[in-house]
Amino acid sequence: MKRKNKKSTDKHRRIIAAAVKVFAKNGFYNSKVSEIARAANVADGTIYLYFQNKDDILITLFEEEMQRILDAMRAAIAEHDDPAEKLKAFAKAHLSLLQSNAELAEIIQVELRQSSKFMKEYHNEKFYEYLNLISSIIREGQEKGVFRKDIEPGIAKRAIWGALDEMSRYWVLSSTRKYSIATAADEISSYFLRGMLAA
Amino acid sequence: MKRKNKKSTDKHRRIIAAAVKVFAKNGFYNSKVSEIARAANVADGTIYLYFQNKDDILITLFEEEMQRILDAMRAAIAEHDDPAEKLKAFAKAHLSLLQSNAELAEIIQVELRQSSKFMKEYHNEKFYEYLNLISSIIREGQEKGVFRKDIEPGIAKRAIWGALDEMSRYWVLSSTRKYSIATAADEISSYFLRGMLAA
Amino acid sequence: MKRKNKKSTDKHRRIIAAAVKVFAKNGFYNSKVSEIARAANVADGTIYLYFQNKDDILITLFEEEMQRILDAMRAAIAEHDDPAEKLKAFAKAHLSLLQSNAELAEIIQVELRQSSKFMKEYHNEKFYEYLNLISSIIREGQEKGVFRKDIEPGIAKRAIWGALDEMSRYWVLSSTRKYSIATAADEISSYFLRGMLAA
Amino acid sequence: MKRKNKKSTDKHRRIIAAAVKVFAKNGFYNSKVSEIARAANVADGTIYLYFQNKDDILITLFEEEMQRILDAMRAAIAEHDDPAEKLKAFAKAHLSLLQSNAELAEIIQVELRQSSKFMKEYHNEKFYEYLNLISSIIREGQEKGVFRKDIEPGIAKRAIWGALDEMSRYWVLSSTRKYSIATAADEISSYFLRGMLAA
DNA sequence: CATGAATGAGCTTTCATTCAT
DNA sequence: AATGAATGAAAGCTCATTCAT
């Protein structure tokens, strides 16, 4: 590891970390590049040595952070064999990860949905990979006879993701937290696994 | 009602309608007040006779449109007695309403989550009313013994809303639609009502 | 004449006039739009109501001022019948006009030759019209038997323009002026005329 | 001569050569120091070991290249005794030199006239030497009785230079060349000579 | 009430120059 | 001497908002 290389990587990392903080606090459009620079302890111009423009910071941030989360989710799922357990593990890991990365969660919650000029063009591959983790579990469950065959994985993956995402949004935004992560994850898993009807 | 008042109301309505279109197309931050003015066929300055500023347009838009949707939802639910049927009706109505108000849906999807400086301060009452329609159904179901008593309405309402919302987001954004509204609504209702486990 | 119309025209004129001064003083690239705005007594943003961008100010300035000069030159030439006299009149008028529009002259001298990205694309039609005033005189002279038939109007027009232009450049840039306009114009005319007259 | 010195000189030369190319292509203000560095195969910072700043590159470039041209012109003139022949030789050499140094010509054409803040301060001595080559010829011709006594060398030198310069500008900028150098040089010389010869 | 021309604060981005290595 | 990553001042342009008409 040459020092230069280390330094460069370091600045890149610092800028991304600063951007996470700043975007989470103000939202993308209310964040100034100069504020990110200040938070990263670099000069304004330095940002442009590592990123093409402000949009590129956000996109790179997504790519890199989503990859980290994807990896963590895959590891969490891999610990189980039973598809139902996998789904529970997914729910728990999702809520845990987003809670311990509250700022990143905020950005994903908000900017992921941004329909701004550039976001419409940007095809968020990592997000689709994430969603497909869910449908894979469901399909596996259907093959193993654990899940109903008439479930549409394409609908279910969105329903499950939406439910979890909204839950974590609630957590991120609310100051007081009534329920623990484990409780919420189990609760939500149970809706999907057992339904809400009384037995 | 004097004519002037009527005329004013008309401009107000035209501006809101124009804002829905423009915000949906570009997102809030990429929309220009002048574009809304043009779309509403009024002068730029006229906007400021009816709204305090750009933020106020968005907030008023939410308030008014959400009220319309709330009313429609209440009516849809009121047609049923069985809480399970109410939940199904809610799902169907939600997807129908958002689909037939695609532009409004887009705005709610995107801007509702905006964490921008002003959105953080704005307490979205109508949205909470909307969410509480769901928890009311659940509580009613629990009282009637239709739903499991151990369900947390505060969690469930978010899970259900998130699932439906994500589904409608998918609809709004995707060009090809594999599933009909009825199919999707039934499917999602079934997850929550019966769960996904094989019988 | 409506007042608004008048006001608009006025601002356009004031900005052009200010730009002539500022560009002449600093050159195009060292001139700031804000300085032009200040000189024109308008806000920075107002510039952009009348011009697309900084380049557009320069181009418009060329078009409009060159047109005025073209018109004056045509009038000056039209007063004579003899092509030799026309050429003398052209020389005198050229030097007079540029001297009494010293700032404009400076800009034409300098920026006309700019090879900057935008100037390469901009096809300076007015300048070619101006040059062709000279070749017209020469051709007329050749037809009337006043000028040698073997003169290439395409070369001569450039030689004459170059000679006059360099002379006026000298005037614009130097503080002390040894020769009067009339002297210099006669002198330069004589170089070309006695050389070009049929023996 | 130590090797280091030699090496330094080499870098100086490479930077000047690169600057000629880059300035000719983009003009001074649209040229980036980093582009010159790249073209010269040196680091950005190295430029500042050999030149004080960007302006200094242009000025040094002028000084050195003009000196080369001056030397060549003096040699070309020295081959003739007759002042009329000297003038023809000057015209031919001027056009030849500029044509075979098209990039340098472009810079001289354009930037010589730049009235930018720094160019106004820079007193272009070499250029005056160049101009005075012409007036020397004229004075010599007047002394030898070849040229009319009433010609003002101070005006004539500028007229001749302007005519030639404009002609070469035409050459530099136009892609198709109707006339050969010899033709154009003879043509232009003839305008001035036949006009200036004593009767 | 309505207009829309005018405003000017504020932002992103560039690039000449520096300096630690 | 040479490097090139880092700097940060500077400027063009946008657009929400105002106010004279």
PDB file of C-alpha atoms in Angstrom, chain B residues 7-197:
ATOM      1  CA  LYS B   7     -62.959  33.518  -9.596  1.00  0.00           C
ATOM      2  CA  SER B   8     -60.288  33.398  -6.934  1.00  0.00           C
ATOM      3  CA  THR B   9     -61.209  29.912  -5.971  1.00  0.00           C
ATOM      4  CA  ASP B  10     -60.920  28.981  -9.594  1.00  0.00           C
ATOM      5  CA  LYS B  11     -57.372  30.316  -9.808  1.00  0.00           C
ATOM      6  CA  HIS B  12     -56.466  28.535  -6.613  1.00  0.00           C
ATOM      7  CA  ARG B  13     -57.765  25.312  -8.107  1.00  0.00           C
ATOM      8  CA  ARG B  14     -55.987  25.874 -11.380  1.00  0.00           C
ATOM      9  CA  ILE B  15     -52.692  26.495  -9.651  1.00  0.00           C
ATOM     10  CA  ILE B  16     -52.983  23.357  -7.542  1.00  0.00           C
ATOM     11  CA  ALA B  17     -53.899  21.320 -10.588  1.00  0.00           C
ATOM     12  CA  ALA B  18     -50.956  22.752 -12.487  1.00  0.00           C
ATOM     13  CA  ALA B  19     -48.632  22.089  -9.565  1.00  0.00           C
ATOM     14  CA  VAL B  20     -49.701  18.451  -9.426  1.00  0.00           C
ATOM     15  CA  LYS B  21     -48.737  18.034 -13.049  1.00  0.00           C
ATOM     16  CA  VAL B  22     -45.482  19.933 -12.810  1.00  0.00           C
ATOM     17  CA  PHE B  23     -44.279  18.457  -9.522  1.00  0.00           C
ATOM     18  CA  ALA B  24     -45.094  14.967 -10.758  1.00  0.00           C
ATOM     19  CA  LYS B  25     -43.103  15.525 -13.911  1.00  0.00           C
ATOM     20  CA  ASN B  26     -40.009  17.147 -12.436  1.00  0.00           C
ATOM     21  CA  GLY B  27     -40.105  16.668  -8.715  1.00  0.00           C
ATOM     22  CA  PHE B  28     -40.462  19.560  -6.344  1.00  0.00           C
ATOM     23  CA  TYR B  29     -36.930  20.907  -6.549  1.00  0.00           C
ATOM     24  CA  ASN B  30     -36.676  20.773 -10.294  1.00  0.00           C
ATOM     25  CA  SER B  31     -40.006  22.491 -10.782  1.00  0.00           C
ATOM     26  CA  LYS B  32     -40.041  26.200 -11.396  1.00  0.00           C
ATOM     27  CA  VAL B  33     -42.765  28.436 -10.079  1.00  0.00           C
ATOM     28  CA  SER B  34     -42.915  30.044 -13.501  1.00  0.00           C
ATOM     29  CA  GLU B  35     -43.663  26.664 -15.067  1.00  0.00           C
ATOM     30  CA  ILE B  36     -46.554  26.141 -12.697  1.00  0.00           C
ATOM     31  CA  ALA B  37     -47.778  29.638 -13.526  1.00  0.00           C
ATOM     32  CA  ARG B  38     -47.611  28.902 -17.222  1.00  0.00           C
ATOM     33  CA  ALA B  39     -49.424  25.595 -16.797  1.00  0.00           C
ATOM     34  CA  ALA B  40     -52.089  27.329 -14.725  1.00  0.00           C
ATOM     35  CA  ASN B  41     -52.390  30.144 -17.209  1.00  0.00           C
ATOM     36  CA  VAL B  42     -51.699  32.840 -14.658  1.00  0.00           C
ATOM     37  CA  ALA B  43     -48.856  35.271 -14.181  1.00  0.00           C
ATOM     38  CA  ASP B  44     -45.940  34.354 -11.953  1.00  0.00           C
ATOM     39  CA  GLY B  45     -46.898  36.996  -9.458  1.00  0.00           C
ATOM     40  CA  THR B  46     -50.442  35.697  -9.205  1.00  0.00           C
ATOM     41  CA  ILE B  47     -49.185  32.537  -7.564  1.00  0.00           C
ATOM     42  CA  TYR B  48     -48.134  34.646  -4.613  1.00  0.00           C
ATOM     43  CA  LEU B  49     -51.607  36.036  -4.171  1.00  0.00           C
ATOM     44  CA  TYR B  50     -52.848  32.527  -3.413  1.00  0.00           C
ATOM     45  CA  PHE B  51     -49.835  30.886  -1.819  1.00  0.00           C
ATOM     46  CA  GLN B  52     -47.154  32.153   0.494  1.00  0.00           C
ATOM     47  CA  ASN B  53     -44.328  30.532  -1.405  1.00  0.00           C
ATOM     48  CA  LYS B  54     -43.343  27.456  -3.359  1.00  0.00           C
ATOM     49  CA  ASP B  55     -43.350  25.268  -0.257  1.00  0.00           C
ATOM     50  CA  ASP B  56     -46.858  26.370   0.529  1.00  0.00           C
ATOM     51  CA  ILE B  57     -48.074  25.156  -2.833  1.00  0.00           C
ATOM     52  CA  LEU B  58     -46.852  21.663  -2.073  1.00  0.00           C
ATOM     53  CA  ILE B  59     -48.242  21.629   1.429  1.00  0.00           C
ATOM     54  CA  THR B  60     -51.635  22.937   0.389  1.00  0.00           C
ATOM     55  CA  LEU B  61     -51.666  20.433  -2.425  1.00  0.00           C
ATOM     56  CA  PHE B  62     -51.122  17.637   0.067  1.00  0.00           C
ATOM     57  CA  GLU B  63     -53.775  18.857   2.435  1.00  0.00           C
ATOM     58  CA  GLU B  64     -56.441  19.235  -0.171  1.00  0.00           C
ATOM     59  CA  GLU B  65     -55.750  16.169  -2.236  1.00  0.00           C
ATOM     60  CA  MET B  66     -55.239  13.938   0.755  1.00  0.00           C
ATOM     61  CA  GLN B  67     -58.581  15.108   2.096  1.00  0.00           C
ATOM     62  CA  ARG B  68     -60.259  14.033  -1.114  1.00  0.00           C
ATOM     63  CA  ILE B  69     -58.591  10.650  -0.923  1.00  0.00           C
ATOM     64  CA  LEU B  70     -59.409  10.270   2.759  1.00  0.00           C
ATOM     65  CA  ASP B  71     -63.073  10.890   2.029  1.00  0.00           C
ATOM     66  CA  ALA B  72     -63.053   8.371  -0.767  1.00  0.00           C
ATOM     67  CA  MET B  73     -61.343   5.778   1.424  1.00  0.00           C
ATOM     68  CA  ARG B  74     -63.810   6.242   4.248  1.00  0.00           C
ATOM     69  CA  ALA B  75     -66.660   5.742   1.850  1.00  0.00           C
ATOM     70  CA  ALA B  76     -65.066   2.610   0.433  1.00  0.00           C
ATOM     71  CA  ILE B  77     -64.572   1.084   3.846  1.00  0.00           C
ATOM     72  CA  ALA B  78     -68.028   2.008   5.055  1.00  0.00           C
ATOM     73  CA  GLU B  79     -69.576  -0.334   2.518  1.00  0.00           C
ATOM     74  CA  HIS B  80     -68.434  -3.349   4.467  1.00  0.00           C
ATOM     75  CA  ASP B  81     -69.043  -4.712   7.937  1.00  0.00           C
ATOM     76  CA  ASP B  82     -66.513  -7.480   8.157  1.00  0.00           C
ATOM     77  CA  PRO B  83     -63.082  -6.061   9.099  1.00  0.00           C
ATOM     78  CA  ALA B  84     -61.376  -8.504   6.738  1.00  0.00           C
ATOM     79  CA  GLU B  85     -63.569  -7.249   3.929  1.00  0.00           C
ATOM     80  CA  LYS B  86     -62.846  -3.716   4.989  1.00  0.00           C
ATOM     81  CA  LEU B  87     -59.145  -4.405   4.680  1.00  0.00           C
ATOM     82  CA  LYS B  88     -59.591  -5.865   1.236  1.00  0.00           C
ATOM     83  CA  ALA B  89     -61.671  -2.873   0.258  1.00  0.00           C
ATOM     84  CA  PHE B  90     -59.019  -0.567   1.594  1.00  0.00           C
ATOM     85  CA  ALA B  91     -56.332  -2.256  -0.468  1.00  0.00           C
ATOM     86  CA  LYS B  92     -58.422  -2.146  -3.606  1.00  0.00           C
ATOM     87  CA  ALA B  93     -59.439   1.448  -3.094  1.00  0.00           C
ATOM     88  CA  HIS B  94     -55.880   2.523  -2.369  1.00  0.00           C
ATOM     89  CA  LEU B  95     -54.518   1.014  -5.537  1.00  0.00           C
ATOM     90  CA  SER B  96     -57.453   2.263  -7.602  1.00  0.00           C
ATOM     91  CA  LEU B  97     -57.243   5.784  -6.301  1.00  0.00           C
ATOM     92  CA  LEU B  98     -53.532   6.097  -6.807  1.00  0.00           C
ATOM     93  CA  GLN B  99     -53.717   4.598 -10.227  1.00  0.00           C
ATOM     94  CA  SER B 100     -56.396   6.985 -11.367  1.00  0.00           C
ATOM     95  CA  ASN B 101     -54.437   9.853  -9.822  1.00  0.00           C
ATOM     96  CA  ALA B 102     -51.052   8.803 -11.077  1.00  0.00           C
ATOM     97  CA  GLU B 103     -49.518  12.249 -10.897  1.00  0.00           C
ATOM     98  CA  LEU B 104     -50.718  12.816  -7.389  1.00  0.00           C
ATOM     99  CA  ALA B 105     -49.455   9.362  -6.476  1.00  0.00           C
ATOM    100  CA  GLU B 106     -46.023  10.196  -7.807  1.00  0.00           C
ATOM    101  CA  ILE B 107     -45.886  13.287  -5.672  1.00  0.00           C
ATOM    102  CA  ILE B 108     -47.014  11.495  -2.565  1.00  0.00           C
ATOM    103  CA  GLN B 109     -44.552   8.715  -3.218  1.00  0.00           C
ATOM    104  CA  VAL B 110     -41.669  11.052  -3.652  1.00  0.00           C
ATOM    105  CA  GLU B 111     -42.247  14.267  -1.829  1.00  0.00           C
ATOM    106  CA  LEU B 112     -44.032  12.822   1.151  1.00  0.00           C
ATOM    107  CA  ARG B 113     -40.704  11.333   2.056  1.00  0.00           C
ATOM    108  CA  GLN B 114     -38.742  14.416   1.332  1.00  0.00           C
ATOM    109  CA  SER B 115     -36.764  15.187   4.368  1.00  0.00           C
ATOM    110  CA  SER B 116     -36.014  18.658   3.205  1.00  0.00           C
ATOM    111  CA  LYS B 117     -35.808  21.414   5.710  1.00  0.00           C
ATOM    112  CA  PHE B 118     -39.452  22.333   5.376  1.00  0.00           C
ATOM    113  CA  MET B 119     -40.860  18.845   5.176  1.00  0.00           C
ATOM    114  CA  LYS B 120     -39.304  17.953   8.479  1.00  0.00           C
ATOM    115  CA  GLU B 121     -41.210  20.747  10.090  1.00  0.00           C
ATOM    116  CA  TYR B 122     -44.453  20.012   8.320  1.00  0.00           C
ATOM    117  CA  HIS B 123     -46.455  17.556  10.316  1.00  0.00           C
ATOM    118  CA  ASN B 124     -48.445  15.624   7.816  1.00  0.00           C
ATOM    119  CA  GLU B 125     -51.716  15.224   9.685  1.00  0.00           C
ATOM    120  CA  LYS B 126     -53.718  13.946   6.773  1.00  0.00           C
ATOM    121  CA  PHE B 127     -51.253  11.175   6.249  1.00  0.00           C
ATOM    122  CA  TYR B 128     -51.624  10.069   9.846  1.00  0.00           C
ATOM    123  CA  GLU B 129     -55.379  10.095   9.493  1.00  0.00           C
ATOM    124  CA  TYR B 130     -54.932   7.909   6.470  1.00  0.00           C
ATOM    125  CA  LEU B 131     -52.711   5.469   8.349  1.00  0.00           C
ATOM    126  CA  ASN B 132     -55.145   5.410  11.224  1.00  0.00           C
ATOM    127  CA  LEU B 133     -57.927   4.258   8.957  1.00  0.00           C
ATOM    128  CA  ILE B 134     -55.971   1.033   8.809  1.00  0.00           C
ATOM    129  CA  SER B 135     -55.353   0.693  12.507  1.00  0.00           C
ATOM    130  CA  SER B 136     -59.024   1.370  13.157  1.00  0.00           C
ATOM    131  CA  ILE B 137     -59.957  -1.542  10.974  1.00  0.00           C
ATOM    132  CA  ILE B 138     -57.487  -3.732  12.769  1.00  0.00           C
ATOM    133  CA  ARG B 139     -58.672  -2.730  16.192  1.00  0.00           C
ATOM    134  CA  GLU B 140     -62.234  -3.287  15.174  1.00  0.00           C
ATOM    135  CA  GLY B 141     -61.223  -6.702  13.894  1.00  0.00           C
ATOM    136  CA  GLN B 142     -59.514  -7.521  17.143  1.00  0.00           C
ATOM    137  CA  GLU B 143     -62.560  -6.481  19.116  1.00  0.00           C
ATOM    138  CA  LYS B 144     -64.773  -8.585  16.924  1.00  0.00           C
ATOM    139  CA  GLY B 145     -62.384 -11.507  17.321  1.00  0.00           C
ATOM    140  CA  VAL B 146     -61.584 -11.594  13.631  1.00  0.00           C
ATOM    141  CA  PHE B 147     -57.938 -10.596  13.979  1.00  0.00           C
ATOM    142  CA  ARG B 148     -55.349 -11.977  16.305  1.00  0.00           C
ATOM    143  CA  LYS B 149     -55.229 -10.094  19.540  1.00  0.00           C
ATOM    144  CA  ASP B 150     -51.455 -10.072  19.608  1.00  0.00           C
ATOM    145  CA  ILE B 151     -51.192  -7.908  16.528  1.00  0.00           C
ATOM    146  CA  GLU B 152     -49.805  -4.434  17.168  1.00  0.00           C
ATOM    147  CA  PRO B 153     -52.049  -2.093  15.184  1.00  0.00           C
ATOM    148  CA  GLY B 154     -49.291   0.539  15.261  1.00  0.00           C
ATOM    149  CA  ILE B 155     -46.945  -1.772  13.440  1.00  0.00           C
ATOM    150  CA  ALA B 156     -49.493  -3.395  11.233  1.00  0.00           C
ATOM    151  CA  LYS B 157     -50.837  -0.160   9.882  1.00  0.00           C
ATOM    152  CA  ARG B 158     -47.396   0.772   8.659  1.00  0.00           C
ATOM    153  CA  ALA B 159     -46.680  -2.620   7.227  1.00  0.00           C
ATOM    154  CA  ILE B 160     -49.918  -2.624   5.285  1.00  0.00           C
ATOM    155  CA  TRP B 161     -49.518   0.898   4.115  1.00  0.00           C
ATOM    156  CA  GLY B 162     -45.916   0.280   3.104  1.00  0.00           C
ATOM    157  CA  ALA B 163     -46.821  -2.816   1.166  1.00  0.00           C
ATOM    158  CA  LEU B 164     -49.622  -1.099  -0.705  1.00  0.00           C
ATOM    159  CA  ASP B 165     -47.622   2.025  -1.279  1.00  0.00           C
ATOM    160  CA  GLU B 166     -44.665   0.154  -2.684  1.00  0.00           C
ATOM    161  CA  MET B 167     -47.009  -1.738  -4.950  1.00  0.00           C
ATOM    162  CA  SER B 168     -48.549   1.429  -6.259  1.00  0.00           C
ATOM    163  CA  ARG B 169     -45.102   2.941  -6.688  1.00  0.00           C
ATOM    164  CA  TYR B 170     -44.226   0.020  -8.858  1.00  0.00           C
ATOM    165  CA  TRP B 171     -47.326   0.702 -10.875  1.00  0.00           C
ATOM    166  CA  VAL B 172     -46.709   4.358 -11.230  1.00  0.00           C
ATOM    167  CA  LEU B 173     -43.155   3.892 -12.377  1.00  0.00           C
ATOM    168  CA  SER B 174     -43.368   0.785 -14.530  1.00  0.00           C
ATOM    169  CA  SER B 175     -44.761   1.033 -18.005  1.00  0.00           C
ATOM    170  CA  THR B 176     -45.967  -2.536 -18.403  1.00  0.00           C
ATOM    171  CA  ARG B 177     -48.380  -3.836 -15.819  1.00  0.00           C
ATOM    172  CA  LYS B 178     -48.412  -7.547 -15.321  1.00  0.00           C
ATOM    173  CA  TYR B 179     -51.167  -7.676 -12.743  1.00  0.00           C
ATOM    174  CA  SER B 180     -54.558  -6.042 -12.551  1.00  0.00           C
ATOM    175  CA  ILE B 181     -55.438  -3.864  -9.596  1.00  0.00           C
ATOM    176  CA  ALA B 182     -57.919  -6.399  -8.354  1.00  0.00           C
ATOM    177  CA  THR B 183     -55.334  -9.171  -8.544  1.00  0.00           C
ATOM    178  CA  ALA B 184     -52.700  -7.186  -6.754  1.00  0.00           C
ATOM    179  CA  ALA B 185     -55.089  -5.957  -4.084  1.00  0.00           C
ATOM    180  CA  ASP B 186     -56.383  -9.447  -3.408  1.00  0.00           C
ATOM    181  CA  GLU B 187     -52.906 -10.857  -3.392  1.00  0.00           C
ATOM    182  CA  ILE B 188     -51.605  -8.332  -0.920  1.00  0.00           C
ATOM    183  CA  SER B 189     -54.686  -8.590   1.251  1.00  0.00           C
ATOM    184  CA  SER B 190     -54.225 -12.320   1.324  1.00  0.00           C
ATOM    185  CA  TYR B 191     -50.654 -12.006   2.611  1.00  0.00           C
ATOM    186  CA  PHE B 192     -51.848 -10.074   5.550  1.00  0.00           C
ATOM    187  CA  LEU B 193     -55.042 -11.956   6.107  1.00  0.00           C
ATOM    188  CA  ARG B 194     -53.972 -15.527   5.537  1.00  0.00           C
ATOM    189  CA  GLY B 195     -50.178 -15.307   5.471  1.00  0.00           C
ATOM    190  CA  MET B 196     -48.007 -16.927   2.914  1.00  0.00           C
ATOM    191  CA  LEU B 197     -47.415 -20.283   4.471  1.00  0.00           C
TER     192      LEU B 197
END
